[in-house]
């Protein structure tokens, strides 16, 4: 089976991880701060806080922004469930904003309508989580200026998008948001096996997220309720968690950062070839926004004929092509249906779901594998 995504591990990556295994620190050592500096440095944000997954990063980002019971968080229905669940972890209510069918990203027009209606009824959200689908940034000027106008915080879910740019600036610089979150799961652009990282330009949010990833504990005397009892002393001042990244994970991530540009360039080569080779098939290839340089995490086509969707999936899988579907609209998951969502709530997301298919695209993909995917798609759809 040719997978839809997979990691690329080099000899240097292996040596970086084994060097940590021979060192003094497997956790809470010097490599996590180096990895944080590398990712924050790449993005141009002032601070980076590494954690054990993007899901954890989303959770502490919401906590740092004081999301709690009675508050609301809005995201896109076309995302991984984690972008919405972070709101529920904090006791908040979750709602969704429908997508722009050209980019599969949260639609700024739908967002504006929904914000203006919510303002009238006193039900504005505290946080909006725009998701950069497939590695292509949302329209962050539009979403950022709406958020400022309505006094709403923004967490960018850039799990797909490290290596991507918006208007020439790296995703994650937080020019239009409070916090950006990256994922380093093996299918993503770079990997730490499991891992995530939050960037921010706000020193207080950074300090808060750093505490929250490690039990809410501080060793900073300025933050304590009284002078330290002695050199051993620390205080717990928030209810945090253990979301720390290990030194082995950080070493893998730091080594992978050396090849970030190379990974994204190869993904673009593959995406350009797909664009040309699939142009005459009964499907739509991904539209690339002129302001965006995508990280090309996923290559999603939408079939012209939704009645052939399931059959095409089954045929491709049976011929060894590991197609996938990103994503089942979150509001249609049983857990969310139980909270009152129903089919028809977000029609553009549901129409997308009836046609979408992710075809294989990853850093180690060869031309022969790509020809195989193209030939099989042609034979299945003709
Ligand atoms: C992968 C992913 C996540 C979760 O990432 P983990 O690191 O696996 O927790 C969240 N949001 C989106 C959009 C993702 O693709």
PDB file of N, CA, C and O in Angstrom, residues 49-79:
ATOM      1  N   UNK A  49       6.945  26.879  22.725  1.00  0.00           N
ATOM      2  CA  UNK A  49       6.777  25.973  23.865  1.00  0.00           C
ATOM      3  C   UNK A  49       6.474  24.589  23.311  1.00  0.00           C
ATOM      4  O   UNK A  49       5.407  24.356  22.739  1.00  0.00           O
ATOM      5  N   UNK A  50       7.434  23.669  23.484  1.00  0.00           N
ATOM      6  CA  UNK A  50       7.278  22.313  22.937  1.00  0.00           C
ATOM      7  C   UNK A  50       6.516  21.446  23.926  1.00  0.00           C
ATOM      8  O   UNK A  50       6.735  21.544  25.141  1.00  0.00           O
ATOM      9  N   UNK A  51       5.653  20.597  23.399  1.00  0.00           N
ATOM     10  CA  UNK A  51       4.867  19.676  24.226  1.00  0.00           C
ATOM     11  C   UNK A  51       4.779  18.319  23.529  1.00  0.00           C
ATOM     12  O   UNK A  51       5.361  18.123  22.456  1.00  0.00           O
ATOM     13  N   UNK A  52       4.056  17.376  24.173  1.00  0.00           N
ATOM     14  CA  UNK A  52       4.054  15.998  23.664  1.00  0.00           C
ATOM     15  C   UNK A  52       3.065  15.746  22.523  1.00  0.00           C
ATOM     16  O   UNK A  52       3.023  14.647  21.983  1.00  0.00           O
ATOM     17  N   UNK A  53       2.271  16.729  22.124  1.00  0.00           N
ATOM     18  CA  UNK A  53       1.418  16.595  20.939  1.00  0.00           C
ATOM     19  C   UNK A  53       0.809  17.954  20.618  1.00  0.00           C
ATOM     20  O   UNK A  53       0.800  18.852  21.486  1.00  0.00           O
ATOM     21  N   UNK A  54       0.296  18.093  19.412  1.00  0.00           N
ATOM     22  CA  UNK A  54      -0.432  19.323  19.079  1.00  0.00           C
ATOM     23  C   UNK A  54      -1.728  19.403  19.876  1.00  0.00           C
ATOM     24  O   UNK A  54      -2.198  20.494  20.205  1.00  0.00           O
ATOM     25  N   UNK A  55      -2.307  18.250  20.181  1.00  0.00           N
ATOM     26  CA  UNK A  55      -3.521  18.226  21.004  1.00  0.00           C
ATOM     27  C   UNK A  55      -3.244  18.877  22.361  1.00  0.00           C
ATOM     28  O   UNK A  55      -4.028  19.713  22.842  1.00  0.00           O
ATOM     29  N   UNK A  56      -2.105  18.518  22.968  1.00  0.00           N
ATOM     30  CA  UNK A  56      -1.709  19.131  24.244  1.00  0.00           C
ATOM     31  C   UNK A  56      -1.452  20.622  24.065  1.00  0.00           C
ATOM     32  O   UNK A  56      -1.811  21.433  24.938  1.00  0.00           O
ATOM     33  N   UNK A  57      -0.814  20.995  22.954  1.00  0.00           N
ATOM     34  CA  UNK A  57      -0.528  22.417  22.708  1.00  0.00           C
ATOM     35  C   UNK A  57      -1.838  23.204  22.596  1.00  0.00           C
ATOM     36  O   UNK A  57      -1.959  24.310  23.152  1.00  0.00           O
ATOM     37  N   UNK A  58      -2.831  22.640  21.906  1.00  0.00           N
ATOM     38  CA  UNK A  58      -4.132  23.306  21.796  1.00  0.00           C
ATOM     39  C   UNK A  58      -4.768  23.463  23.178  1.00  0.00           C
ATOM     40  O   UNK A  58      -5.359  24.500  23.491  1.00  0.00           O
ATOM     41  N   UNK A  59      -4.643  22.410  24.007  1.00  0.00           N
ATOM     42  CA  UNK A  59      -5.252  22.450  25.343  1.00  0.00           C
ATOM     43  C   UNK A  59      -4.619  23.549  26.195  1.00  0.00           C
ATOM     44  O   UNK A  59      -5.321  24.394  26.759  1.00  0.00           O
ATOM     45  N   UNK A  60      -3.264  23.585  26.269  1.00  0.00           N
ATOM     46  CA  UNK A  60      -2.644  24.613  27.129  1.00  0.00           C
ATOM     47  C   UNK A  60      -2.800  26.004  26.525  1.00  0.00           C
ATOM     48  O   UNK A  60      -2.830  26.990  27.254  1.00  0.00           O
ATOM     49  N   UNK A  61      -2.933  26.082  25.201  1.00  0.00           N
ATOM     50  CA  UNK A  61      -3.181  27.395  24.576  1.00  0.00           C
ATOM     51  C   UNK A  61      -4.542  27.926  25.044  1.00  0.00           C
ATOM     52  O   UNK A  61      -4.679  29.096  25.408  1.00  0.00           O
ATOM     53  N   UNK A  62      -5.548  27.051  25.050  1.00  0.00           N
ATOM     54  CA  UNK A  62      -6.888  27.461  25.523  1.00  0.00           C
ATOM     55  C   UNK A  62      -6.850  27.837  27.007  1.00  0.00           C
ATOM     56  O   UNK A  62      -7.445  28.843  27.412  1.00  0.00           O
ATOM     57  N   UNK A  63      -6.146  27.039  27.812  1.00  0.00           N
ATOM     58  CA  UNK A  63      -6.051  27.338  29.252  1.00  0.00           C
ATOM     59  C   UNK A  63      -5.339  28.670  29.478  1.00  0.00           C
ATOM     60  O   UNK A  63      -5.761  29.475  30.312  1.00  0.00           O
ATOM     61  N   UNK A  64      -4.267  28.905  28.713  1.00  0.00           N
ATOM     62  CA  UNK A  64      -3.505  30.150  28.890  1.00  0.00           C
ATOM     63  C   UNK A  64      -4.361  31.363  28.536  1.00  0.00           C
ATOM     64  O   UNK A  64      -4.164  32.451  29.083  1.00  0.00           O
ATOM     65  N   UNK A  65      -5.301  31.174  27.614  1.00  0.00           N
ATOM     66  CA  UNK A  65      -6.208  32.271  27.228  1.00  0.00           C
ATOM     67  C   UNK A  65      -7.463  32.300  28.118  1.00  0.00           C
ATOM     68  O   UNK A  65      -8.444  32.977  27.806  1.00  0.00           O
ATOM     69  N   UNK A  66      -7.417  31.514  29.221  1.00  0.00           N
ATOM     70  CA  UNK A  66      -8.491  31.528  30.231  1.00  0.00           C
ATOM     71  C   UNK A  66      -9.828  31.028  29.716  1.00  0.00           C
ATOM     72  O   UNK A  66     -10.884  31.497  30.160  1.00  0.00           O
ATOM     73  N   UNK A  67      -9.805  30.098  28.782  1.00  0.00           N
ATOM     74  CA  UNK A  67     -11.073  29.511  28.325  1.00  0.00           C
ATOM     75  C   UNK A  67     -11.642  28.632  29.434  1.00  0.00           C
ATOM     76  O   UNK A  67     -10.906  27.820  30.012  1.00  0.00           O
ATOM     77  N   UNK A  68     -12.906  28.777  29.717  1.00  0.00           N
ATOM     78  CA  UNK A  68     -13.508  27.987  30.801  1.00  0.00           C
ATOM     79  C   UNK A  68     -15.000  27.812  30.593  1.00  0.00           C
ATOM     80  O   UNK A  68     -15.547  28.217  29.561  1.00  0.00           O
ATOM     81  N   UNK A  69     -15.673  27.210  31.583  1.00  0.00           N
ATOM     82  CA  UNK A  69     -17.122  27.010  31.496  1.00  0.00           C
ATOM     83  C   UNK A  69     -17.837  28.336  31.228  1.00  0.00           C
ATOM     84  O   UNK A  69     -17.453  29.368  31.778  1.00  0.00           O
ATOM     85  N   UNK A  70     -18.832  28.280  30.358  1.00  0.00           N
ATOM     86  CA  UNK A  70     -19.569  29.491  29.992  1.00  0.00           C
ATOM     87  C   UNK A  70     -18.981  30.191  28.774  1.00  0.00           C
ATOM     88  O   UNK A  70     -19.636  31.039  28.180  1.00  0.00           O
ATOM     89  N   UNK A  71     -17.727  29.847  28.416  1.00  0.00           N
ATOM     90  CA  UNK A  71     -17.103  30.439  27.225  1.00  0.00           C
ATOM     91  C   UNK A  71     -17.391  29.592  25.994  1.00  0.00           C
ATOM     92  O   UNK A  71     -17.824  28.437  26.097  1.00  0.00           O
ATOM     93  N   UNK A  72     -17.101  30.192  24.823  1.00  0.00           N
ATOM     94  CA  UNK A  72     -17.327  29.507  23.545  1.00  0.00           C
ATOM     95  C   UNK A  72     -16.053  29.489  22.711  1.00  0.00           C
ATOM     96  O   UNK A  72     -15.306  30.478  22.716  1.00  0.00           O
ATOM     97  N   UNK A  73     -15.835  28.408  22.000  1.00  0.00           N
ATOM     98  CA  UNK A  73     -14.727  28.284  21.047  1.00  0.00           C
ATOM     99  C   UNK A  73     -15.307  27.858  19.709  1.00  0.00           C
ATOM    100  O   UNK A  73     -16.146  26.946  19.652  1.00  0.00           O
ATOM    101  N   UNK A  74     -14.880  28.547  18.635  1.00  0.00           N
ATOM    102  CA  UNK A  74     -15.340  28.200  17.281  1.00  0.00           C
ATOM    103  C   UNK A  74     -14.166  27.724  16.446  1.00  0.00           C
ATOM    104  O   UNK A  74     -13.078  28.300  16.501  1.00  0.00           O
ATOM    105  N   UNK A  75     -14.405  26.677  15.656  1.00  0.00           N
ATOM    106  CA  UNK A  75     -13.388  26.223  14.707  1.00  0.00           C
ATOM    107  C   UNK A  75     -14.078  25.802  13.415  1.00  0.00           C
ATOM    108  O   UNK A  75     -15.261  26.075  13.207  1.00  0.00           O
ATOM    109  N   UNK A  76     -13.325  25.162  12.538  1.00  0.00           N
ATOM    110  CA  UNK A  76     -13.870  24.700  11.264  1.00  0.00           C
ATOM    111  C   UNK A  76     -14.380  23.268  11.420  1.00  0.00           C
ATOM    112  O   UNK A  76     -13.765  22.482  12.140  1.00  0.00           O
ATOM    113  N   UNK A  77     -15.474  22.904  10.739  1.00  0.00           N
ATOM    114  CA  UNK A  77     -15.906  21.504  10.794  1.00  0.00           C
ATOM    115  C   UNK A  77     -14.918  20.577  10.075  1.00  0.00           C
ATOM    116  O   UNK A  77     -14.851  19.384  10.380  1.00  0.00           O
ATOM    117  N   UNK A  78     -14.156  21.142   9.106  1.00  0.00           N
ATOM    118  CA  UNK A  78     -13.228  20.301   8.333  1.00  0.00           C
ATOM    119  C   UNK A  78     -11.857  20.391   8.985  1.00  0.00           C
ATOM    120  O   UNK A  78     -10.981  21.166   8.588  1.00  0.00           O
ATOM    121  N   UNK A  79     -11.692  19.566  10.026  1.00  0.00           N
ATOM    122  CA  UNK A  79     -10.431  19.488  10.761  1.00  0.00           C
ATOM    123  C   UNK A  79     -10.404  18.188  11.527  1.00  0.00           C
ATOM    124  O   UNK A  79     -11.413  17.481  11.612  1.00  0.00           O
TER     125      UNK A  79
END
